[in-house]
Coordinates of C-alpha atoms in Angstrom, one line a residue:
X1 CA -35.4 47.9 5.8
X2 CA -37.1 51.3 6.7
X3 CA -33.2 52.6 6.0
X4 CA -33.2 51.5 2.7
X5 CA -36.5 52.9 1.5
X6 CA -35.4 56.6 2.8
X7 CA -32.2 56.2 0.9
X8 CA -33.6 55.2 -2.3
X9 CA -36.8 57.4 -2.4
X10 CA -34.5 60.8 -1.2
X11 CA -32.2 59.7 -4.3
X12 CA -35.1 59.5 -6.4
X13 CA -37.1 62.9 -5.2
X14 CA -33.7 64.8 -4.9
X15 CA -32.9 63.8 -8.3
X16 CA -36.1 64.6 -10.2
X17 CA -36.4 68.0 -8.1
X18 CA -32.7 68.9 -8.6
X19 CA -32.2 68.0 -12.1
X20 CA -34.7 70.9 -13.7
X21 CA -33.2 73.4 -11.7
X22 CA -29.4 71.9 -13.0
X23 CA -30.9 72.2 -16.5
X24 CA -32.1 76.2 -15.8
X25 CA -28.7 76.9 -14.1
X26 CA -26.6 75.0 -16.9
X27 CA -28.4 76.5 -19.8
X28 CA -27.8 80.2 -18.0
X29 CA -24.3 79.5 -17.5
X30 CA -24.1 78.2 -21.6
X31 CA -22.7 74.9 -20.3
X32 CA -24.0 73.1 -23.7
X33 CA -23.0 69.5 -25.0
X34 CA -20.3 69.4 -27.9
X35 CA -21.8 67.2 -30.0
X36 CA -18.6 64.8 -32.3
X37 CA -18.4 66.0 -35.9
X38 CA -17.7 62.2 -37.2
X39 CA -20.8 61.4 -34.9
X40 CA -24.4 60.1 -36.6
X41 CA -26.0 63.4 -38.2
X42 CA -29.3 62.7 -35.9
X43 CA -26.9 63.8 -33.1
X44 CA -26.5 67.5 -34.4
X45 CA -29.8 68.7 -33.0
X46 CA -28.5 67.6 -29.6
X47 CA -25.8 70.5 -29.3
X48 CA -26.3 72.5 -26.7
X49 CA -27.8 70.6 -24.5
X50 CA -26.8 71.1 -20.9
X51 CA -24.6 68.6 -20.0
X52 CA -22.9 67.8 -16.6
X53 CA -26.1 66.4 -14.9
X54 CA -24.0 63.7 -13.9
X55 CA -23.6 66.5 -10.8
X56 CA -27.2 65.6 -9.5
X57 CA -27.0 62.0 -9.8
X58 CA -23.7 62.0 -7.3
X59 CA -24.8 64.8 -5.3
X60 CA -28.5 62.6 -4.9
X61 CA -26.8 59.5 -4.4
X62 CA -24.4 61.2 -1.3
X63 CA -27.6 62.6 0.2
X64 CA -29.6 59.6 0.1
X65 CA -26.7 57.5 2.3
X66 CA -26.3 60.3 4.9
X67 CA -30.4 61.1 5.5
X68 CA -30.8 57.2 5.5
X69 CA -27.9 57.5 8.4
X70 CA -30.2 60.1 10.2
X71 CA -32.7 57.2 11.0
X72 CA -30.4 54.8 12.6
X73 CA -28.5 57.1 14.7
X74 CA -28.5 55.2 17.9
X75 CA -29.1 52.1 16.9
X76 CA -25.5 49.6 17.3
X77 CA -23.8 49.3 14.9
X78 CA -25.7 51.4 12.0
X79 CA -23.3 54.4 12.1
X80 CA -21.5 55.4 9.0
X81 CA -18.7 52.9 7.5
X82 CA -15.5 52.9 6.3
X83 CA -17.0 50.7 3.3
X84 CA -19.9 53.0 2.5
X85 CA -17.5 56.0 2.6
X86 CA -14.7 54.5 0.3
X87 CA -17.7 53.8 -2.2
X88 CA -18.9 57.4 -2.2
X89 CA -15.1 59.1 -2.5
X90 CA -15.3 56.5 -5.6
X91 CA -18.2 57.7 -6.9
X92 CA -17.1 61.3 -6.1
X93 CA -13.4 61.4 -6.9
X94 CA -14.7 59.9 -10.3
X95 CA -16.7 62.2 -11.0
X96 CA -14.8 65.2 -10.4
X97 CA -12.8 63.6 -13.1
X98 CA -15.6 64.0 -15.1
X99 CA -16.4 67.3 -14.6
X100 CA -12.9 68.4 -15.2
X101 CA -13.4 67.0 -18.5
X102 CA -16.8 68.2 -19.4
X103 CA -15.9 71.5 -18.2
X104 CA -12.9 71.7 -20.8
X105 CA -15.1 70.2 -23.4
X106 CA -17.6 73.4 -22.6
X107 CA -14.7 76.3 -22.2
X108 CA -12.7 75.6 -25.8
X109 CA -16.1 74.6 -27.5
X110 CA -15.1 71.0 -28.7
X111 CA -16.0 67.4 -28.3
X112 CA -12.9 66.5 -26.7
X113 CA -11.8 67.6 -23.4
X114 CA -9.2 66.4 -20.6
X115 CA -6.6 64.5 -23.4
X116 CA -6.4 60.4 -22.6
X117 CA -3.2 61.0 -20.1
X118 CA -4.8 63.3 -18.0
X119 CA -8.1 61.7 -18.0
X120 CA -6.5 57.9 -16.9
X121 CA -3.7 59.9 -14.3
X122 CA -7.0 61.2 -12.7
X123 CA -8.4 57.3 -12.4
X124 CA -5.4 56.2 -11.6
X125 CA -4.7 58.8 -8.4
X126 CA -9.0 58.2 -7.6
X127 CA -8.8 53.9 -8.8
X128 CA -5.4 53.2 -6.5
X129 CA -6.3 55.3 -3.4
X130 CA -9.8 53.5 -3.0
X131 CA -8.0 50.4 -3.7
X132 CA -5.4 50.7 -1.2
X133 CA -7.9 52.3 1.2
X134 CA -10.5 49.3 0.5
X135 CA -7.7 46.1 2.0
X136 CA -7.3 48.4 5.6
X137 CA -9.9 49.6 7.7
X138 CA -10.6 45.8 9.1
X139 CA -13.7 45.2 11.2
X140 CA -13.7 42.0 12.8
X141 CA -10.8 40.3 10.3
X142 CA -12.6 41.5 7.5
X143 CA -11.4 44.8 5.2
X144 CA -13.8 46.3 2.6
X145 CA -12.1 44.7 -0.1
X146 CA -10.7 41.2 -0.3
X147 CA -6.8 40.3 -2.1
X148 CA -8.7 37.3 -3.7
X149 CA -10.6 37.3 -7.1
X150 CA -14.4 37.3 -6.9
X151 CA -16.9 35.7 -8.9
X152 CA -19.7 35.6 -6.8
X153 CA -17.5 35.6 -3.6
X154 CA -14.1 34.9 -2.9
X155 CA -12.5 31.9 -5.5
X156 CA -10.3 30.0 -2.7
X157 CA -7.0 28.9 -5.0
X158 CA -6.7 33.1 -6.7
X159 CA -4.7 35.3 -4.1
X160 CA -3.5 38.0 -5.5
X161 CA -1.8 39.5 -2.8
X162 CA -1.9 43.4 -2.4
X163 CA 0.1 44.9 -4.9
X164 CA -1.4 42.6 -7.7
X165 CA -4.6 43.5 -6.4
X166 CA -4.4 47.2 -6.4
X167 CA -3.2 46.9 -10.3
X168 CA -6.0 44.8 -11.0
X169 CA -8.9 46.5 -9.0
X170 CA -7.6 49.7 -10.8
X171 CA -8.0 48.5 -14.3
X172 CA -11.2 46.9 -12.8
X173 CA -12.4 50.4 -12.2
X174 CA -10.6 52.5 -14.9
X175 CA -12.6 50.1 -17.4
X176 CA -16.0 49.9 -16.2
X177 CA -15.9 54.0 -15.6
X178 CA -14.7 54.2 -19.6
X179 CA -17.6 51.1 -20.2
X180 CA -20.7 53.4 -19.0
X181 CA -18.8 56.7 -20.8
X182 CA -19.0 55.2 -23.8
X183 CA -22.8 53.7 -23.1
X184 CA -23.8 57.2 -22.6
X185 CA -24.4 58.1 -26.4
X186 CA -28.0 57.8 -26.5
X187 CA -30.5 59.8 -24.4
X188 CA -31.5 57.7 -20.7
X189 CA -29.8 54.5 -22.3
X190 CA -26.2 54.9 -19.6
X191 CA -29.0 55.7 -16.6
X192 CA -31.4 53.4 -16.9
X193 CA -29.2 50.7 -17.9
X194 CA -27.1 51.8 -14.8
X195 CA -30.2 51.7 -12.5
X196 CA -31.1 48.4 -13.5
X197 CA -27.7 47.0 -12.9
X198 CA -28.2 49.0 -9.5
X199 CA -30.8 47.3 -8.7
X200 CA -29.3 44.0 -9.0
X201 CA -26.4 45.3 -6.3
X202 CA -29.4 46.4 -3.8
X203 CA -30.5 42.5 -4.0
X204 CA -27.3 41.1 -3.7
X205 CA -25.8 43.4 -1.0
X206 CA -29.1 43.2 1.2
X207 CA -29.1 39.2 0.9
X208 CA -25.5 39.1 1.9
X209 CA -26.5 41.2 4.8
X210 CA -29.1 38.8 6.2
X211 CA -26.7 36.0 5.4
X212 CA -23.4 37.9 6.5
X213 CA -21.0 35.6 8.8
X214 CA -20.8 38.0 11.3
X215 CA -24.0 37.6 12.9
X216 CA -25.3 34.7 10.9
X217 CA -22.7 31.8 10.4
X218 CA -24.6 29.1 8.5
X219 CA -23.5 27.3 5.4
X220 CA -22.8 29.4 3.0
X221 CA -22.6 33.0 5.0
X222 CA -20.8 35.6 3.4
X223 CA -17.2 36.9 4.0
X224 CA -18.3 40.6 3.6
X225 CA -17.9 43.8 5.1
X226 CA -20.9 46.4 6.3
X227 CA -23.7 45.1 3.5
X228 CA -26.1 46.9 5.1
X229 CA -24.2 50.5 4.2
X230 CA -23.2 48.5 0.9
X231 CA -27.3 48.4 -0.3
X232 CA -27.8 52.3 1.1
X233 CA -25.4 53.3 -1.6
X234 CA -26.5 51.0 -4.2
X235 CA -30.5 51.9 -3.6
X236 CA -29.8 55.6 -3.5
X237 CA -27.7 55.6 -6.6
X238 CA -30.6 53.0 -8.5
X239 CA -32.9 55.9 -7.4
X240 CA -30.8 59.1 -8.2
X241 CA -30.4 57.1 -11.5
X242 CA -34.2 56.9 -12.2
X243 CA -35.0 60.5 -10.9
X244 CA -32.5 61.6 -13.7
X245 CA -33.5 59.2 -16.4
X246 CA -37.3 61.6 -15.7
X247 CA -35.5 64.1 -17.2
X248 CA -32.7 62.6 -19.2
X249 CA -35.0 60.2 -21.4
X250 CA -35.6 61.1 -25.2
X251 CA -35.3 63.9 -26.1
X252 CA -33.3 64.6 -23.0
X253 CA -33.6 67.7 -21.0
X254 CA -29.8 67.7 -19.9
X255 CA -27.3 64.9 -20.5
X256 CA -25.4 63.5 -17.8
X257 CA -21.5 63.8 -19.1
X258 CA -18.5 62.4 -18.0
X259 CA -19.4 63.8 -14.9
X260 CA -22.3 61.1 -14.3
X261 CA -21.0 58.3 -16.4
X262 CA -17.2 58.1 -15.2
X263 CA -19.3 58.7 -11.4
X264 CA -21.4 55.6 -12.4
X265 CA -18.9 53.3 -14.0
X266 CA -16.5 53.8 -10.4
X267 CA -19.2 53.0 -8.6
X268 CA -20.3 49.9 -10.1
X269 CA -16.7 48.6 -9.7
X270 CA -16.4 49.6 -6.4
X271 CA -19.9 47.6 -5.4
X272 CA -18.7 45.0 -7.1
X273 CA -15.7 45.0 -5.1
X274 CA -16.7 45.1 -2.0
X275 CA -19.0 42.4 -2.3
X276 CA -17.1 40.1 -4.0
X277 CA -18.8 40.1 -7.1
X278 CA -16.0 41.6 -9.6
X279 CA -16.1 38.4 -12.0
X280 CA -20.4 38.8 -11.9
X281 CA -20.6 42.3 -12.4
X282 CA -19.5 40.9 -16.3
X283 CA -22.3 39.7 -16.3
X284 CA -24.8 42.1 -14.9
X285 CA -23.1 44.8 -16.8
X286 CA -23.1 42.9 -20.2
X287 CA -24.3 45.6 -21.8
X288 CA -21.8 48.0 -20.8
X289 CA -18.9 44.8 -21.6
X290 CA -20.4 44.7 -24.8
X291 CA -20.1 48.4 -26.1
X292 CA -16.7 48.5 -25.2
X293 CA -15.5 45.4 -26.6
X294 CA -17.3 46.8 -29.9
X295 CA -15.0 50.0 -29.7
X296 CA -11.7 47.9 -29.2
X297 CA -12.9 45.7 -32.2
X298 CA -13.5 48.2 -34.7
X299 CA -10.1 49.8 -33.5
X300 CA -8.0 46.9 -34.0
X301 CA -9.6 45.4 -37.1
X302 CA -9.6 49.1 -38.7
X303 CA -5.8 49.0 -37.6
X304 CA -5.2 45.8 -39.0
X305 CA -7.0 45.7 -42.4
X306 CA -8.1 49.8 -42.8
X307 CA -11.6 48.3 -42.9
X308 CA -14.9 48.4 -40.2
X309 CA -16.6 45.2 -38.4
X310 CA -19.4 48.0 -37.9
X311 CA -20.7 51.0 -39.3
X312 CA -19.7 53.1 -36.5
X313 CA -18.1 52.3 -33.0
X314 CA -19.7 52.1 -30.1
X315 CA -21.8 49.4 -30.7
X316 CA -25.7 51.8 -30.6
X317 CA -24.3 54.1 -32.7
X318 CA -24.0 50.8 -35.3
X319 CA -27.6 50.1 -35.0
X320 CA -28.4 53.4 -35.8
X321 CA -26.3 54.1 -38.7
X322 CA -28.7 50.7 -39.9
X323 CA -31.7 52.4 -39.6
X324 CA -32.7 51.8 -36.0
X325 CA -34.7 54.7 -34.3
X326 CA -32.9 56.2 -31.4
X327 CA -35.7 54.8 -29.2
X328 CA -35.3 51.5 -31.0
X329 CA -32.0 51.1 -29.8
X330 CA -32.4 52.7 -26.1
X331 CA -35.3 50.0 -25.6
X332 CA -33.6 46.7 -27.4
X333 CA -30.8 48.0 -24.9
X334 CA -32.5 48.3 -21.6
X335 CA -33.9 45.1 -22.3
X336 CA -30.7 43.5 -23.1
X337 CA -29.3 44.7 -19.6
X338 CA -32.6 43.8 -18.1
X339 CA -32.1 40.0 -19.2
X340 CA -28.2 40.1 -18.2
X341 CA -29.0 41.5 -14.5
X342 CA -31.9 38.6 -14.1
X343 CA -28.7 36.1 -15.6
X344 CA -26.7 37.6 -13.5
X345 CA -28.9 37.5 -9.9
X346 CA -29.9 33.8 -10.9
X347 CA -26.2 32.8 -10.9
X348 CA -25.9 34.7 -7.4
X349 CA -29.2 32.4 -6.1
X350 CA -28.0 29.7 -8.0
X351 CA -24.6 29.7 -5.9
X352 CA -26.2 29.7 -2.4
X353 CA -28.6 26.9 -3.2
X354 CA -25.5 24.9 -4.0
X355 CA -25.0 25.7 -0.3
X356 CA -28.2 25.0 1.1
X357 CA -28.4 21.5 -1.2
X358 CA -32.2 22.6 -2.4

């Protein structure tokens, strides 16, 4: 437990003492947020910005998980894992995506910056290699990853076998990174949204670690693989996330860019992997679902009839445009995601008192 606290509270005291230096060094170097012309008019006043904060946020969440691992050197079987590694190089490799991207957007002085085939390559190479990574590296029979779909574990009758599950756990991951990238339009809604949903991954992967097979098999154990490292990742990013959100909230110091919000996205598909939650994480992450279904609405109704479901796609920038206050909407929103993770965590409780017969 003590391991757990250390990661969370260095994520959260590297991340509000990093991020004001990140915004001093960004603004000196004149790496400003583009701001989209088509975008609400609000939004103007936001240009220059410094952007690419999403830097801290990773760099946090890495040192939380290796000074947590400082504490239990020593101790059997609390070194670092092969699952806790393959969710950082997600988070990582993700990111760097990201910052290729906002880094282009900052050079040529536009909105836009790696084009759509360059941007889903660099998932795919980052998505793939964690995937195929995830189903080898076994540790007593069980692999970081499972071929099976999850809901809240393993669904018995769905194989998928390993090629299936590499295409699938890529789109998995290439969507939910694109979900948070497109939640990140209003200032601390993509971070505290993400912290919350964070959260809900520190609960889960810490109860599937005092009811993990391996060293308790009782009705209804879980099939998992190193839960404990699975919670140091997920409590320093839910802390990196609010230490950020200090600084990022409205009207935000620094933004986080594609740097932080393709980072975040691959990371909450890879927790959701590796605990066998991919099907839940729906749930948790409604929010996130929800602002990209609005997107691929608006595109395929505009496509189909030349007119709009909403005022402007993604979904926020809709409640704007209706006369919504940008605090309005980052609120309505947290609490939205805060009443889909509590959804979410009662169907996970809900599931092991099916076991329990309570």
């Amino acid at each position: 437990m003590k391991s757990v606290l250390i990661a969370g509270a260095f994520g959260l005291v590297f991340s509000i003492l990093a991020t004001p230096m990140a915004v001093h060094l960004f603004r000196r170097k004149g790496f400003g947020q583009e701001i989209r012309d088509d975008g609400p008019e609000t939004h103007l006043s936001k240009k220059g910005t410094p952007t690419m904060g999403g830097t801290v946020i990773v760099g946090a969440t890495i040192g939380g998980y290796l000074v947590a691992h400082l504490f239990l050197l020593g101790q059997p079987g609390r070194g670092v894992t092969a699952t806790g590694l393959l969710l950082l190089f997600l988070m990582a490799g993700l990111g760097t995506v990201g910052f290729l991207d906002d880094y282009l957007k900052i050079r040529y002085r536009r909105s836009l910056g790696l084009n759509k085939t360059a941007k889903l390559v660099g998932q795919l190479v980052v998505g793939v290699t964690f995937a195929v990574l995830a189903i080898n590296f076994p540790s007593d029979g069980v692999t970081p990853a499972s071929t099976w779909v999850s809901y809240v574990r393993d669904i018995a009758p769905l194989a998928l076998g390993p090629v299936l599950f590499v295409v699938l756990a890529y789109l998995f991951i290439a969507g939910f990174s694109n979900a948070v990238n497109l939640t990140d339009g209003l200032d601390g809604l993509a971070a505290g949204a993400s912290a919350m949903v964070f959260g809900s991954y520190v609960v889960i992967s810490f109860w599937q670690f005092t009811h993990d097979c391996a060293t308790a098999a009782v009705e209804g154990c879980y099939e998992v693989r190193d839960p404990l490292d699975v919670t140091l990742v997920a409590v320093a990013a839910m802390g990196a996330c609010l230490g950020f959100l200090w600084w990022n909230t409205s009207p935000a110091k620094i933004f986080m860019g594609d740097t932080g919000s393709l980072a975040l996205g691959g990371l909450l598909s890879g927790l959701a992997i590796v605990t066998r939650t991919e099907l839940l994480l729906v749930v948790l992450g409604g929010l996130f679902v929800a602002v990209t279904l609005s997107v691929v609405i608006q595109v395929a109704f505009f496509r189909a009839t030349r007119r709009r479901v909403f005022r402007m796609a993604p979904l926020h920038h809709h409640f704007e445009l209706a006369g919504w206050q940008e605090n309005t909407v980052i609120v309505r929103f947290w609490l939205v995601t805060a009443m889909a993770v509590a959804f979410g965590l009662g169907l996970f409780y809900a599931d092991w008192l099916s076991f329990t017969g309570l």
